[in-house]
Tab-separated table of C-alpha atoms in Angstrom:
chain	number	residue	atom	x	y	z
A	1	UNK	CA	-184.122	84.095	-60.362
A	2	UNK	CA	-183.914	83.585	-64.211
A	3	UNK	CA	-180.468	81.778	-63.590
A	4	UNK	CA	-178.946	80.130	-61.005
A	5	UNK	CA	-176.689	82.939	-59.501
A	6	UNK	CA	-173.740	81.933	-57.092
A	7	UNK	CA	-171.337	83.758	-54.840
A	8	UNK	CA	-168.447	82.440	-56.018
A	9	UNK	CA	-165.537	83.327	-53.909
A	10	UNK	CA	-164.970	86.299	-51.567
A	11	UNK	CA	-162.503	88.041	-49.439
A	12	UNK	CA	-162.262	90.600	-46.650
A	13	UNK	CA	-159.580	92.384	-45.358
A	14	UNK	CA	-158.481	92.862	-41.561
A	15	UNK	CA	-160.792	95.946	-40.694
A	16	UNK	CA	-159.270	98.605	-38.404
A	17	UNK	CA	-157.240	102.123	-39.069
A	18	UNK	CA	-155.051	101.694	-42.256
A	19	UNK	CA	-152.654	104.911	-42.258
A	20	UNK	CA	-150.136	103.389	-44.755
A	21	UNK	CA	-153.073	103.462	-47.646
A	22	UNK	CA	-156.078	104.629	-48.760
A	23	UNK	CA	-159.555	103.233	-49.889
A	24	UNK	CA	-158.717	102.673	-53.007
A	25	UNK	CA	-155.516	100.667	-52.427
A	26	UNK	CA	-157.633	98.930	-49.629
A	27	UNK	CA	-159.976	97.724	-52.084
A	28	UNK	CA	-157.239	96.500	-54.474
A	29	UNK	CA	-155.366	94.517	-51.912
A	30	UNK	CA	-158.641	92.678	-50.914
A	31	UNK	CA	-159.458	92.132	-54.590
A	32	UNK	CA	-156.272	90.738	-56.154
A	33	UNK	CA	-156.195	87.463	-54.057
A	34	UNK	CA	-159.616	86.758	-55.591
A	35	UNK	CA	-158.356	87.367	-59.178
A	36	UNK	CA	-154.980	85.081	-58.462
A	37	UNK	CA	-156.986	82.396	-57.174
A	38	UNK	CA	-159.551	82.624	-59.941
A	39	UNK	CA	-157.533	83.416	-63.177
A	40	UNK	CA	-159.949	81.980	-65.577
A	41	UNK	CA	-162.747	83.931	-64.206
A	42	UNK	CA	-160.403	87.057	-63.707
A	43	UNK	CA	-160.187	87.223	-67.599
A	44	UNK	CA	-164.034	87.087	-67.863
A	45	UNK	CA	-165.239	89.882	-65.436
A	46	UNK	CA	-168.343	91.787	-67.268
A	47	UNK	CA	-169.013	94.047	-64.325
A	48	UNK	CA	-167.287	95.643	-61.131
A	49	UNK	CA	-169.942	97.151	-58.758
A	50	UNK	CA	-168.357	99.049	-56.139
A	51	UNK	CA	-170.423	99.892	-53.025
A	52	UNK	CA	-169.222	102.975	-50.934
A	53	UNK	CA	-171.138	105.582	-48.954
A	54	UNK	CA	-168.140	108.312	-48.038
A	55	UNK	CA	-165.438	107.914	-50.501
A	56	UNK	CA	-166.279	111.213	-51.558
A	57	UNK	CA	-165.598	112.697	-48.226
A	58	UNK	CA	-162.683	110.304	-47.768
A	59	UNK	CA	-160.719	111.123	-51.137
A	60	UNK	CA	-162.690	113.680	-52.929
A	61	UNK	CA	-163.469	110.781	-55.251
A	62	UNK	CA	-167.611	111.217	-55.729
A	63	UNK	CA	-167.461	109.049	-59.172
A	64	UNK	CA	-165.441	106.320	-60.761
A	65	UNK	CA	-164.516	104.232	-57.503
A	66	UNK	CA	-165.208	100.840	-59.717
A	67	UNK	CA	-163.008	102.177	-62.398
A	68	UNK	CA	-160.332	103.345	-60.211
A	69	UNK	CA	-160.319	99.961	-58.466
A	70	UNK	CA	-160.617	98.191	-62.125
A	71	UNK	CA	-157.535	100.357	-63.246
A	72	UNK	CA	-155.290	99.146	-60.296
A	73	UNK	CA	-156.733	95.507	-60.691
A	74	UNK	CA	-156.038	95.508	-64.401
A	75	UNK	CA	-159.479	95.134	-65.480
A	76	UNK	CA	-159.392	97.696	-68.277
A	77	UNK	CA	-162.487	98.334	-70.135
A	78	UNK	CA	-164.780	96.278	-67.663
A	79	UNK	CA	-168.233	97.916	-66.860
A	80	UNK	CA	-168.012	99.750	-63.587
A	81	UNK	CA	-170.757	100.998	-61.463
A	82	UNK	CA	-170.719	102.825	-58.127
A	83	UNK	CA	-173.461	101.988	-55.605
A	84	UNK	CA	-174.259	104.441	-52.700
A	85	UNK	CA	-176.804	103.388	-50.161
A	86	UNK	CA	-175.391	104.508	-46.665
A	87	UNK	CA	-174.493	101.475	-44.482
A	88	UNK	CA	-176.055	99.020	-47.049
A	89	UNK	CA	-173.982	100.405	-49.888
A	90	UNK	CA	-171.773	97.373	-50.216
A	91	UNK	CA	-175.019	94.760	-50.304
A	92	UNK	CA	-176.448	97.054	-52.964
A	93	UNK	CA	-173.599	96.604	-54.910
A	94	UNK	CA	-173.940	92.774	-54.788
A	95	UNK	CA	-177.627	93.257	-55.602
A	96	UNK	CA	-176.611	95.179	-58.671
A	97	UNK	CA	-174.111	92.356	-59.558
A	98	UNK	CA	-176.681	89.823	-59.237
A	99	UNK	CA	-179.382	91.880	-61.294
A	100	UNK	CA	-176.975	92.084	-64.055
A	101	UNK	CA	-176.284	88.179	-63.929
A	102	UNK	CA	-179.777	87.300	-63.886
A	103	UNK	CA	-180.879	89.586	-66.745
A	104	UNK	CA	-178.107	87.850	-68.913
A	105	UNK	CA	-176.258	91.080	-69.002
A	106	UNK	CA	-173.080	89.736	-67.326
A	107	UNK	CA	-171.814	86.147	-66.721
A	108	UNK	CA	-169.095	87.146	-64.103
A	109	UNK	CA	-169.219	90.241	-61.914
A	110	UNK	CA	-167.287	91.374	-58.927
A	111	UNK	CA	-168.896	93.365	-56.183
A	112	UNK	CA	-166.587	95.517	-54.079
A	113	UNK	CA	-167.051	97.254	-51.082
A	114	UNK	CA	-164.860	99.800	-49.231
A	115	UNK	CA	-164.761	102.715	-46.701
A	116	UNK	CA	-161.599	104.494	-45.581
A	117	UNK	CA	-163.494	106.655	-42.544
A	118	UNK	CA	-160.200	107.378	-40.720
A	119	UNK	CA	-159.322	110.118	-43.367
A	120	UNK	CA	-162.760	111.514	-42.915
A	121	UNK	CA	-161.844	112.400	-39.595
A	122	UNK	CA	-164.797	109.973	-38.259
A	123	UNK	CA	-162.777	108.162	-35.678
A	124	UNK	CA	-165.574	108.635	-32.924
A	125	UNK	CA	-169.429	108.211	-33.643
A	126	UNK	CA	-170.243	108.155	-37.248
A	127	UNK	CA	-172.045	111.221	-38.053
A	128	UNK	CA	-175.131	111.585	-40.211
A	129	UNK	CA	-175.457	113.424	-43.411
A	130	UNK	CA	-176.246	117.093	-41.841
A	131	UNK	CA	-179.687	117.231	-43.761
A	132	UNK	CA	-181.995	118.953	-41.127
A	133	UNK	CA	-181.699	121.087	-38.139
A	134	UNK	CA	-181.877	118.365	-35.641
A	135	UNK	CA	-178.312	117.532	-36.592
A	136	UNK	CA	-176.868	120.920	-35.853
A	137	UNK	CA	-178.034	120.319	-32.117
A	138	UNK	CA	-176.564	116.617	-31.812
A	139	UNK	CA	-179.186	114.334	-33.277
A	140	UNK	CA	-177.172	111.283	-34.494
A	141	UNK	CA	-177.249	107.528	-35.261
A	142	UNK	CA	-176.856	106.923	-31.159
A	143	UNK	CA	-179.387	109.178	-30.399
A	144	UNK	CA	-181.969	107.823	-32.726
A	145	UNK	CA	-181.243	104.169	-31.647
A	146	UNK	CA	-180.956	105.258	-28.077
A	147	UNK	CA	-184.278	106.481	-28.219
A	148	UNK	CA	-185.489	103.108	-30.058
A	149	UNK	CA	-183.846	101.090	-26.995
A	150	UNK	CA	-185.566	103.184	-24.710
A	151	UNK	CA	-188.877	102.341	-26.266
A	152	UNK	CA	-188.273	98.836	-26.654
A	153	UNK	CA	-186.896	98.356	-23.290
A	154	UNK	CA	-190.490	99.639	-21.860
A	155	UNK	CA	-192.615	97.813	-24.389
A	156	UNK	CA	-190.774	94.528	-23.940
A	157	UNK	CA	-190.204	94.964	-20.403
A	158	UNK	CA	-186.800	93.928	-20.827
A	159	UNK	CA	-183.908	94.715	-18.581
A	160	UNK	CA	-180.581	97.002	-19.933
A	161	UNK	CA	-178.339	94.093	-19.411
A	162	UNK	CA	-180.510	92.265	-22.459
A	163	UNK	CA	-178.884	94.496	-24.716
A	164	UNK	CA	-175.479	94.252	-23.104
A	165	UNK	CA	-175.661	90.529	-23.649
A	166	UNK	CA	-175.898	91.037	-27.556
A	167	UNK	CA	-172.482	92.804	-27.370
A	168	UNK	CA	-171.013	90.066	-25.438
A	169	UNK	CA	-172.211	87.476	-27.600
A	170	UNK	CA	-171.098	88.699	-30.812
A	171	UNK	CA	-167.638	89.611	-29.371
A	172	UNK	CA	-167.622	86.172	-28.270
A	173	UNK	CA	-168.214	84.885	-31.751
A	174	UNK	CA	-165.798	87.475	-33.149
A	175	UNK	CA	-162.850	85.436	-31.361
A	176	UNK	CA	-162.474	83.009	-34.505
A	177	UNK	CA	-162.782	86.026	-36.936
A	178	UNK	CA	-159.007	87.146	-37.906
A	179	UNK	CA	-160.386	89.934	-39.724
A	180	UNK	CA	-162.531	91.669	-36.797
A	181	UNK	CA	-161.225	95.057	-35.362
A	182	UNK	CA	-162.119	93.761	-31.742
A	183	UNK	CA	-161.706	90.270	-30.733
A	184	UNK	CA	-161.386	90.389	-26.649
A	185	UNK	CA	-163.727	89.003	-24.610
A	186	UNK	CA	-166.513	91.132	-22.718
A	187	UNK	CA	-168.627	90.632	-19.744
A	188	UNK	CA	-171.950	92.261	-19.354
A	189	UNK	CA	-170.224	94.179	-16.746
A	190	UNK	CA	-167.824	95.698	-19.103
A	191	UNK	CA	-170.701	96.738	-21.573
A	192	UNK	CA	-172.923	98.302	-18.734
A	193	UNK	CA	-169.640	100.139	-17.157
A	194	UNK	CA	-168.482	101.467	-20.603
A	195	UNK	CA	-169.121	105.278	-21.413
A	196	UNK	CA	-172.641	106.113	-21.730
A	197	UNK	CA	-173.116	107.514	-25.415
A	198	UNK	CA	-177.114	107.653	-25.609
A	199	UNK	CA	-179.011	106.287	-22.827
A	200	UNK	CA	-179.560	103.209	-22.579
A	201	UNK	CA	-176.554	102.667	-25.218
A	202	UNK	CA	-173.203	102.420	-23.732
A	203	UNK	CA	-169.974	102.913	-25.907
A	204	UNK	CA	-169.605	98.927	-26.063
A	205	UNK	CA	-172.889	98.941	-27.636
A	206	UNK	CA	-171.977	101.198	-30.553
A	207	UNK	CA	-170.255	99.670	-33.708
A	208	UNK	CA	-166.774	101.287	-34.134
A	209	UNK	CA	-166.054	102.997	-37.319
A	210	UNK	CA	-163.069	101.281	-39.391
A	211	UNK	CA	-161.370	101.383	-42.753
A	212	UNK	CA	-161.982	98.302	-44.681
A	213	UNK	CA	-162.980	96.537	-47.893
A	214	UNK	CA	-164.384	93.172	-48.874
A	215	UNK	CA	-164.888	91.620	-52.353
A	216	UNK	CA	-166.743	88.820	-54.030
A	217	UNK	CA	-166.788	86.967	-57.412
A	218	UNK	CA	-170.462	86.184	-58.588
A	219	UNK	CA	-171.129	84.088	-61.524
A	220	UNK	CA	-174.220	82.702	-63.231
A	221	UNK	CA	-173.877	78.765	-62.778
A	222	UNK	CA	-174.615	78.025	-66.339
A	223	UNK	CA	-171.478	80.065	-67.684
A	224	UNK	CA	-169.159	77.858	-65.609
A	225	UNK	CA	-166.951	75.339	-67.307
A	226	UNK	CA	-166.620	71.830	-65.493
A	227	UNK	CA	-163.166	72.877	-64.264
A	228	UNK	CA	-164.646	76.241	-62.571
A	229	UNK	CA	-166.962	74.455	-60.410
A	230	UNK	CA	-166.071	75.438	-56.913
A	231	UNK	CA	-166.891	73.682	-53.439
A	232	UNK	CA	-166.593	77.392	-52.192
A	233	UNK	CA	-169.652	78.726	-53.668
A	234	UNK	CA	-173.288	79.475	-52.459
A	235	UNK	CA	-176.405	80.165	-54.208
A	236	UNK	CA	-178.276	83.069	-53.982
A	237	UNK	CA	-182.233	82.192	-53.415
A	238	UNK	CA	-184.001	85.443	-52.944
A	239	UNK	CA	-183.089	89.112	-52.550
A	240	UNK	CA	-185.465	92.221	-51.119
A	241	UNK	CA	-185.322	95.883	-51.080
A	242	UNK	CA	-187.486	98.057	-49.014
A	243	UNK	CA	-187.505	102.108	-48.149
A	244	UNK	CA	-188.384	103.452	-44.975
A	245	UNK	CA	-191.988	105.451	-44.833
A	246	UNK	CA	-194.186	107.170	-42.443
A	247	UNK	CA	-191.303	108.557	-40.797
A	248	UNK	CA	-193.759	110.733	-38.356
A	249	UNK	CA	-195.607	107.771	-37.146
A	250	UNK	CA	-192.458	105.576	-36.668
A	251	UNK	CA	-192.979	102.866	-34.183
A	252	UNK	CA	-189.334	102.690	-33.380
A	253	UNK	CA	-189.546	99.334	-31.890
A	254	UNK	CA	-189.732	97.664	-35.593
A	255	UNK	CA	-188.153	98.735	-38.993
A	256	UNK	CA	-190.957	97.832	-41.322
A	257	UNK	CA	-188.651	98.316	-44.274
A	258	UNK	CA	-186.366	95.095	-42.768
A	259	UNK	CA	-189.484	93.060	-42.456
A	260	UNK	CA	-190.792	93.989	-46.228
A	261	UNK	CA	-187.017	93.566	-47.772
A	262	UNK	CA	-186.895	90.024	-45.783
A	263	UNK	CA	-190.339	89.130	-46.919
A	264	UNK	CA	-189.484	89.723	-50.732
A	265	UNK	CA	-186.198	87.621	-50.175
A	266	UNK	CA	-188.187	84.741	-48.406
A	267	UNK	CA	-190.939	84.627	-51.011
A	268	UNK	CA	-188.461	84.466	-53.960
A	269	UNK	CA	-186.381	81.944	-52.101
A	270	UNK	CA	-189.308	79.839	-51.192
A	271	UNK	CA	-188.291	79.303	-47.581
A	272	UNK	CA	-189.326	81.217	-44.437
A	273	UNK	CA	-187.425	82.604	-41.040
A	274	UNK	CA	-187.427	79.073	-39.385
A	275	UNK	CA	-185.450	77.603	-42.465
A	276	UNK	CA	-182.508	79.745	-41.668
A	277	UNK	CA	-179.316	78.601	-39.879
A	278	UNK	CA	-177.129	81.287	-39.931
A	279	UNK	CA	-177.733	85.261	-40.392
A	280	UNK	CA	-175.517	88.343	-40.298
A	281	UNK	CA	-177.611	91.677	-39.607
A	282	UNK	CA	-177.161	95.078	-38.819
A	283	UNK	CA	-176.101	95.352	-35.202
A	284	UNK	CA	-174.723	98.989	-35.620
A	285	UNK	CA	-176.302	99.237	-32.031
A	286	UNK	CA	-177.073	96.284	-29.859
A	287	UNK	CA	-180.630	97.254	-30.161
A	288	UNK	CA	-180.547	96.874	-33.752
A	289	UNK	CA	-179.864	93.133	-33.655
A	290	UNK	CA	-182.533	92.705	-31.140
A	291	UNK	CA	-185.015	94.279	-33.467
A	292	UNK	CA	-183.944	92.548	-36.372
A	293	UNK	CA	-184.383	89.249	-34.718
A	294	UNK	CA	-187.921	90.167	-34.595
A	295	UNK	CA	-188.560	92.030	-37.792
A	296	UNK	CA	-186.677	88.951	-39.600
A	297	UNK	CA	-189.168	86.429	-37.845
A	298	UNK	CA	-186.984	84.692	-35.960
A	299	UNK	CA	-188.655	85.635	-32.750
A	300	UNK	CA	-192.090	86.890	-31.897
A	301	UNK	CA	-192.637	90.493	-30.952
A	302	UNK	CA	-191.216	91.668	-27.521
A	303	UNK	CA	-188.909	88.346	-27.420
A	304	UNK	CA	-186.181	89.473	-29.537
A	305	UNK	CA	-183.890	90.028	-26.947
A	306	UNK	CA	-184.080	86.505	-25.459
A	307	UNK	CA	-182.133	85.331	-28.452
A	308	UNK	CA	-178.682	86.526	-27.529
A	309	UNK	CA	-179.232	84.934	-24.092
A	310	UNK	CA	-179.874	81.191	-25.497
A	311	UNK	CA	-176.557	79.872	-26.442
A	312	UNK	CA	-178.523	77.279	-28.698
A	313	UNK	CA	-180.722	80.090	-30.517
A	314	UNK	CA	-181.193	79.383	-34.399
A	315	UNK	CA	-180.415	81.175	-36.543
A	316	UNK	CA	-176.782	81.793	-35.130
A	317	UNK	CA	-176.924	85.563	-35.316
A	318	UNK	CA	-173.819	87.377	-36.411
A	319	UNK	CA	-171.253	84.394	-36.360
A	320	UNK	CA	-168.469	86.896	-37.348
A	321	UNK	CA	-169.008	89.025	-34.644
A	322	UNK	CA	-171.161	91.757	-36.494
A	323	UNK	CA	-170.422	95.410	-36.803
A	324	UNK	CA	-170.117	95.576	-33.000
A	325	UNK	CA	-166.947	93.590	-33.435
A	326	UNK	CA	-165.710	93.918	-36.921
A	327	UNK	CA	-165.774	97.628	-36.988
A	328	UNK	CA	-168.138	99.364	-39.736
A	329	UNK	CA	-166.453	100.527	-42.594
A	330	UNK	CA	-169.742	101.360	-44.367
A	331	UNK	CA	-169.382	99.973	-47.906
A	332	UNK	CA	-167.161	97.159	-46.806
A	333	UNK	CA	-169.642	95.718	-44.102
A	334	UNK	CA	-172.223	94.070	-46.587
A	335	UNK	CA	-169.037	92.024	-48.247
A	336	UNK	CA	-167.897	91.048	-44.667
A	337	UNK	CA	-171.597	89.610	-44.008
A	338	UNK	CA	-171.994	87.949	-47.482
A	339	UNK	CA	-168.268	86.559	-46.587
A	340	UNK	CA	-169.371	85.125	-43.432
A	341	UNK	CA	-172.387	83.463	-44.344
A	342	UNK	CA	-170.631	81.952	-47.622
A	343	UNK	CA	-167.945	80.417	-45.249
A	344	UNK	CA	-170.238	79.165	-43.047
A	345	UNK	CA	-172.479	77.426	-45.513
A	346	UNK	CA	-169.419	76.000	-47.075
A	347	UNK	CA	-167.592	74.914	-44.224
A	348	UNK	CA	-170.589	73.670	-42.047
A	349	UNK	CA	-172.824	70.607	-42.735
A	350	UNK	CA	-175.217	72.149	-39.850
A	351	UNK	CA	-175.723	75.332	-42.186
A	352	UNK	CA	-177.863	75.167	-45.067
A	353	UNK	CA	-179.429	78.401	-45.511
A	354	UNK	CA	-178.332	81.784	-44.727
A	355	UNK	CA	-179.683	84.941	-44.399
A	356	UNK	CA	-178.004	88.763	-44.662
A	357	UNK	CA	-180.010	91.936	-43.604
A	358	UNK	CA	-178.515	95.244	-43.639
A	359	UNK	CA	-180.464	98.847	-42.904
A	360	UNK	CA	-179.075	102.015	-44.234
A	361	UNK	CA	-179.275	105.680	-43.756
A	362	UNK	CA	-181.305	107.970	-41.114
A	363	UNK	CA	-184.328	110.243	-41.901
A	364	UNK	CA	-185.085	111.882	-38.631
A	365	UNK	CA	-187.424	109.096	-37.234
A	366	UNK	CA	-186.680	106.303	-39.471
A	367	UNK	CA	-184.174	104.413	-41.472
A	368	UNK	CA	-184.023	105.330	-45.129
A	369	UNK	CA	-183.446	101.711	-46.786
A	370	UNK	CA	-183.192	98.119	-46.201
A	371	UNK	CA	-182.112	95.122	-48.125
A	372	UNK	CA	-182.238	91.346	-47.834
A	373	UNK	CA	-180.576	88.376	-49.250
A	374	UNK	CA	-181.037	84.523	-48.806
A	375	UNK	CA	-178.166	82.246	-49.558
A	376	UNK	CA	-178.106	78.602	-49.614
A	377	UNK	CA	-175.261	75.732	-49.537
A	378	UNK	CA	-175.114	74.047	-52.716
B	1	UNK	CA	-188.068	122.372	-41.150
B	2	UNK	CA	-191.041	124.278	-39.432
B	3	UNK	CA	-191.835	128.087	-39.683
B	4	UNK	CA	-192.670	129.643	-36.572
B	5	UNK	CA	-196.241	131.563	-35.922
B	6	UNK	CA	-196.978	134.000	-32.812
B	7	UNK	CA	-198.840	130.965	-31.264
B	8	UNK	CA	-195.657	129.207	-31.542
B	9	UNK	CA	-193.573	131.478	-29.701
B	10	UNK	CA	-196.281	131.411	-26.896
B	11	UNK	CA	-195.726	127.537	-26.781
B	12	UNK	CA	-199.404	126.483	-27.715
B	13	UNK	CA	-199.196	125.308	-31.499
B	14	UNK	CA	-196.858	123.518	-33.718
B	15	UNK	CA	-196.920	124.124	-37.335
B	16	UNK	CA	-197.880	120.752	-39.429
B	17	UNK	CA	-199.017	120.194	-42.954
B	18	UNK	CA	-202.275	118.505	-43.766
B	19	UNK	CA	-203.759	116.935	-46.949
B	20	UNK	CA	-206.501	119.225	-48.246
B	21	UNK	CA	-208.028	115.882	-49.876
B	22	UNK	CA	-207.885	113.348	-47.044
B	23	UNK	CA	-206.785	115.459	-43.958
B	24	UNK	CA	-203.815	113.314	-42.817
B	25	UNK	CA	-201.626	115.217	-40.830
B	26	UNK	CA	-197.662	115.208	-41.300
B	27	UNK	CA	-194.951	116.750	-39.317
B	28	UNK	CA	-193.046	116.896	-42.404
B	29	UNK	CA	-193.642	119.098	-45.496
B	30	UNK	CA	-194.415	116.926	-48.636
B	31	UNK	CA	-195.403	117.642	-51.899
B	32	UNK	CA	-197.958	114.709	-52.400
B	33	UNK	CA	-199.751	113.050	-49.610
B	34	UNK	CA	-198.610	109.413	-49.009
B	35	UNK	CA	-201.945	108.336	-47.847
B	36	UNK	CA	-204.316	109.217	-50.744
B	37	UNK	CA	-201.786	110.532	-53.440
B	38	UNK	CA	-203.494	114.132	-53.523
B	39	UNK	CA	-201.074	116.908	-54.302
B	40	UNK	CA	-202.767	119.872	-52.475
B	41	UNK	CA	-201.066	120.188	-48.763
B	42	UNK	CA	-201.626	122.820	-46.472
B	43	UNK	CA	-200.254	124.377	-43.583
B	44	UNK	CA	-201.968	123.855	-40.400
B	45	UNK	CA	-201.244	123.627	-36.514
B	46	UNK	CA	-201.511	121.388	-33.859
B	47	UNK	CA	-201.463	121.910	-30.027
B	48	UNK	CA	-198.275	122.045	-28.750
B	49	UNK	CA	-198.395	119.080	-26.036
B	50	UNK	CA	-197.728	115.622	-26.127
B	51	UNK	CA	-196.608	112.679	-24.347
B	52	UNK	CA	-192.823	111.207	-24.276
B	53	UNK	CA	-193.362	108.330	-26.134
B	54	UNK	CA	-189.357	107.650	-25.857
B	55	UNK	CA	-186.118	109.247	-24.487
B	56	UNK	CA	-182.508	109.431	-24.554
B	57	UNK	CA	-180.037	111.509	-22.646
B	58	UNK	CA	-176.196	112.045	-24.122
B	59	UNK	CA	-173.387	114.047	-22.379
B	60	UNK	CA	-174.542	117.212	-24.063
B	61	UNK	CA	-178.448	117.018	-24.234
B	62	UNK	CA	-181.552	115.162	-23.975
B	63	UNK	CA	-183.765	114.126	-26.655
B	64	UNK	CA	-187.159	112.801	-26.817
B	65	UNK	CA	-189.995	111.496	-29.174
B	66	UNK	CA	-192.991	113.202	-28.347
B	67	UNK	CA	-196.453	111.876	-29.431
B	68	UNK	CA	-198.835	114.442	-30.386
B	69	UNK	CA	-202.558	114.724	-31.395
B	70	UNK	CA	-203.378	112.295	-34.171
B	71	UNK	CA	-200.464	109.909	-33.344
B	72	UNK	CA	-197.856	112.058	-34.981
B	73	UNK	CA	-194.311	111.885	-33.353
B	74	UNK	CA	-191.890	114.482	-33.547
B	75	UNK	CA	-188.080	114.523	-32.297
B	76	UNK	CA	-187.739	117.333	-29.550
B	77	UNK	CA	-184.706	118.366	-27.827
B	78	UNK	CA	-184.805	118.811	-23.923
B	79	UNK	CA	-181.854	120.260	-21.342
B	80	UNK	CA	-179.318	117.432	-20.458
B	81	UNK	CA	-180.883	117.982	-17.170
B	82	UNK	CA	-184.143	117.266	-17.889
B	83	UNK	CA	-185.846	114.163	-15.956
B	84	UNK	CA	-188.365	112.384	-18.198
B	85	UNK	CA	-189.865	109.242	-18.492
B	86	UNK	CA	-192.052	107.465	-20.978
B	87	UNK	CA	-195.815	108.532	-20.683
B	88	UNK	CA	-194.888	111.914	-18.989
B	89	UNK	CA	-196.903	115.033	-20.514
B	90	UNK	CA	-194.511	117.638	-21.988
B	91	UNK	CA	-195.209	121.016	-23.478
B	92	UNK	CA	-193.240	121.977	-27.073
B	93	UNK	CA	-192.358	124.722	-28.732
B	94	UNK	CA	-190.662	125.310	-31.946
B	95	UNK	CA	-187.492	127.501	-32.277
B	96	UNK	CA	-186.620	129.616	-35.144
B	97	UNK	CA	-183.880	127.295	-35.761
B	98	UNK	CA	-186.559	124.624	-36.813
B	99	UNK	CA	-185.561	122.548	-33.650
B	100	UNK	CA	-188.748	121.485	-31.258
B	101	UNK	CA	-187.806	121.768	-27.742
B	102	UNK	CA	-189.393	120.404	-24.648
B	103	UNK	CA	-190.451	123.212	-22.155
B	104	UNK	CA	-189.180	122.804	-18.667
């Protein structure tokens, strides 16, 4: 990093089915409180980056999501940039804001993530972009991750209950998150007895879709006045981004792009996996979190499934409840992850370093892309 | 995704692509080889048999990843009633819809 970049403040709305408004209003309702409580920065916004994967389908708005939000938020003339990166759209919008700040092209930036999946008709399982013949015969994200889960359990010698424990843990952690779509406690039996989606994955091991938005103000620390310094801000130490590859030799039990993006972020931050206190990762399905725990270096290969069984495990993974409990409004998910880690790093003395890892997209037998960020308490 | 040959209809080979320079095989058509960078890739075939590498069943169908010769892994569709386990041998055939199916 050339400059000290801060996640200065952030907000998320309650994720769920929002029948009384659309995606732009969802984003604006989330952004306005941020602007209201940070009035001097609100007058100096140089960039609005909007992460969204499906607003084209939801509202026929393929372009100009950032500008539509800016118009309603009274940010006339501010540069706007739409960022599309599947489930990681919000994370990539944060990355774009950080890049502009770090390069000196902006001093104050806003990253927004938004999705309104109820208007795309996706109240059930999220459907992939229909890009290949396999989609016509039912191939979908649950099928891909069901295949991964079957191979993982086979190689690790782990029982199906190990996957269910991830859903139980994340729901337990969601209890204190007022913005999560689902907060009621679950048992392993509840999870395993829910409808089979793609063996060994059951319904309660699949993240629910949702409408929602998140927003963050990012600043270069050297641009803040003394009065603007805030205890609510955290520092960006490192970022990484990678794409999937070699899809016809995919191991299914590891996602190399997740390791690659995390390695970049760790190297830039000058820290390693054992230094991380809290992490928000892509638990679109229970198996994703198990594999992420290994790919990010928190547990050895074949041992990731043990993390959710250990109440004293470090790092704490998905303290907000993860996608499984929050619901997954694609573009908003990344902002919810940054908001969760920022809150833990500023509210708990035990948490000094946090990590966010998010993957997106499917290319038959692999993920399209992955991004990772390492944040630090100040 | 894949064109159909007479042998494929008989269920004996699958179409693949192979780099003319380094010989790397791929189930996916690309213009440039990810291994060596050469941009001459030609059609080839591979025996339509493999082992089950991963398996999942939904309400409507079953899917598997089959590992073929040269370490290639491909997605295949199977009937929802198929009883398959990791390590089982399967015969495969590409349909004219581009979908590879595991033969019962």
